[in-house]
Coordinates of C-alpha atoms in Angstrom, one line a residue:
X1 CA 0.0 0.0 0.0
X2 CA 0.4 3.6 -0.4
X3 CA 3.2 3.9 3.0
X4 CA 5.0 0.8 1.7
X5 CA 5.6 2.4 -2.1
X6 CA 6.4 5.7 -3.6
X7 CA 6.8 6.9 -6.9
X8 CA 8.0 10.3 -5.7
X9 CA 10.8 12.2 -7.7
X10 CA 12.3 13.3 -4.4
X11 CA 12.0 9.7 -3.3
X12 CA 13.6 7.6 -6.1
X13 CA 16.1 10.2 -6.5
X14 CA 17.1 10.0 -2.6
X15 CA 17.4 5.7 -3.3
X16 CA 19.4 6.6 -7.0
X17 CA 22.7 7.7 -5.3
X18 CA 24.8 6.6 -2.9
X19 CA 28.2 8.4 -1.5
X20 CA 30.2 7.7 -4.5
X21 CA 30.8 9.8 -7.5
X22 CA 28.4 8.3 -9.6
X23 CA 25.3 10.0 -10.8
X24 CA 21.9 9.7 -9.6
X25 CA 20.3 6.6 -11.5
X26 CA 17.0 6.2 -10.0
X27 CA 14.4 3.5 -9.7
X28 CA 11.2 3.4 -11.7
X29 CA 9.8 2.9 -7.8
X30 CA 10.7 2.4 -4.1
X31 CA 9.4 0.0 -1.5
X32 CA 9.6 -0.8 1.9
X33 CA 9.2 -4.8 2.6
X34 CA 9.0 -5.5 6.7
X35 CA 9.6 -9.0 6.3
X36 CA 11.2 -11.9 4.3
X37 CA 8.2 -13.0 3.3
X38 CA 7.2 -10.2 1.2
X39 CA 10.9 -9.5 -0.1
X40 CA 10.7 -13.1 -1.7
X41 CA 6.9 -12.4 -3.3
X42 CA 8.4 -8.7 -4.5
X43 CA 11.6 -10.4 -5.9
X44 CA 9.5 -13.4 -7.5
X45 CA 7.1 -10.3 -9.2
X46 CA 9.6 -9.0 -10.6
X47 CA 11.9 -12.0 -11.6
X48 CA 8.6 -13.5 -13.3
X49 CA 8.2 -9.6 -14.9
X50 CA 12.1 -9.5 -15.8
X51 CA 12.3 -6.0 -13.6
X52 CA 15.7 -5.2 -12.0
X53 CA 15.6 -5.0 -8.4
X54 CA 18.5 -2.8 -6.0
X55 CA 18.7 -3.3 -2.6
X56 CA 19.1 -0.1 -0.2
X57 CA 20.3 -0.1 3.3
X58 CA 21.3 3.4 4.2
X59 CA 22.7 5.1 1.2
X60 CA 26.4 5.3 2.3
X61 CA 28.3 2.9 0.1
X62 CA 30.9 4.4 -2.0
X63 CA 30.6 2.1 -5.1
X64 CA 27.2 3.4 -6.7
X65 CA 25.5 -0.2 -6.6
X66 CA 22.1 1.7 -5.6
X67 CA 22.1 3.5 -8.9
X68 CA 19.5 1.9 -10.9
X69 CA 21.1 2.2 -14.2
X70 CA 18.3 0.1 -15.8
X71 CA 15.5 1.6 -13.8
X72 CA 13.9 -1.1 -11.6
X73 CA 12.4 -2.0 -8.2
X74 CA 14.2 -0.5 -5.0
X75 CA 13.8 -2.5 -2.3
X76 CA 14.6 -0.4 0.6
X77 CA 15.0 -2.7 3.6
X78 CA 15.8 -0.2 6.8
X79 CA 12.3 -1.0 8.3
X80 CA 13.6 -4.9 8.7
X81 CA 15.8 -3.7 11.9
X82 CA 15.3 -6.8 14.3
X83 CA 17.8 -8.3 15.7
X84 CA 16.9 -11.7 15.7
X85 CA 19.3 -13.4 18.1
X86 CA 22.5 -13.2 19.8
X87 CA 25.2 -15.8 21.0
X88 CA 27.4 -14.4 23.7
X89 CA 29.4 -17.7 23.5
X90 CA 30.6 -17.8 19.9
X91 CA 30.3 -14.0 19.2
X92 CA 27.7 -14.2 16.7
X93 CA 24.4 -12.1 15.8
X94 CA 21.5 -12.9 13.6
X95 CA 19.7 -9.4 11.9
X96 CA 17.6 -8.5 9.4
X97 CA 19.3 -6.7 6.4
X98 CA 18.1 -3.0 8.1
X99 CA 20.0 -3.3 11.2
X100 CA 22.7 -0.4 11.2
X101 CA 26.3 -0.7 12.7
X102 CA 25.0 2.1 15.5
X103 CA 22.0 0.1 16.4
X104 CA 23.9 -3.2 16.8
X105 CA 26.3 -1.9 18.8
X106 CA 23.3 0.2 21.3
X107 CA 21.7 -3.6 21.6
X108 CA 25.2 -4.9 22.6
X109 CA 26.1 -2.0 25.3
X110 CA 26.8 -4.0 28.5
X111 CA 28.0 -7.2 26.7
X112 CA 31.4 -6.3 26.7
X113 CA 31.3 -7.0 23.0
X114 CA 30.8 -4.3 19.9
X115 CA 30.5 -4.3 15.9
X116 CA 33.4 -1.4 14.8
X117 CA 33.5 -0.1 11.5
X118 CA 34.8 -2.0 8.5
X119 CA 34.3 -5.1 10.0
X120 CA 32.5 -8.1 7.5
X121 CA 30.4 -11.0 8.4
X122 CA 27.0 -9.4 9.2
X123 CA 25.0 -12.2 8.5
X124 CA 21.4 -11.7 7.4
X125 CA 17.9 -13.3 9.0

């Protein structure tokens, strides 16, 4: 519905860039899936419709993969911020794809553990 899709210049211009060099490129349209369930029906729409689809966390990569040189689908996924589960033991954490380095690290305050920057592994719900 209308809160979950925009076809707003300001919009698909804001999800066309990222912090690199590149050019705005953007999407035909945005959404905003909450949950894996409708990130697999979106993607199988358009795989079956042969539209590209560009995933969108916050905007600050520095390679341009958010410019939709084709046009396409953005699939904005900041409002999939849980995080899902956390193992003290073997250092690991389960998040959805929105969850941001900040909010990680205000979930693990008092653990004696934290997620610094330029560190890999995230690994998705």
């Amino acid at each position: 519905g209308a809160p979950n899709v925009s076809t707003a210049t300001a919009v698909r211009e804001q999800h066309g860039h990222d912090e690199s060099m590149h050019p705005c490129a953007p999407p035909d349209v945005v959404v905003w899936p909450q949950a894996v369930g409708q990130v697999q029906e979106l993607a199988a729409l358009c795989h079956r419709c042969r539209v590209p689809m560009v995933p969108f966390g916050t905007g600050t990569g520095l390679e341009g993969g958010v410019n939709a040189v084709q046009g396409g689908v953005c699939f904005d996924l900041s409002r999939m911020d849980t995080i899902a589960e956390l193992s003290l033991e073997d250092f690991s954490v389960t998040v959805e794809p929105g969850v941001t380095r900040k909010a990680l690290n205000r979930h693990l305050r008092g653990t004696g553990l934290w997620f610094p920057v330029g560190t890999v592994g995230m690994r998705g719900v």
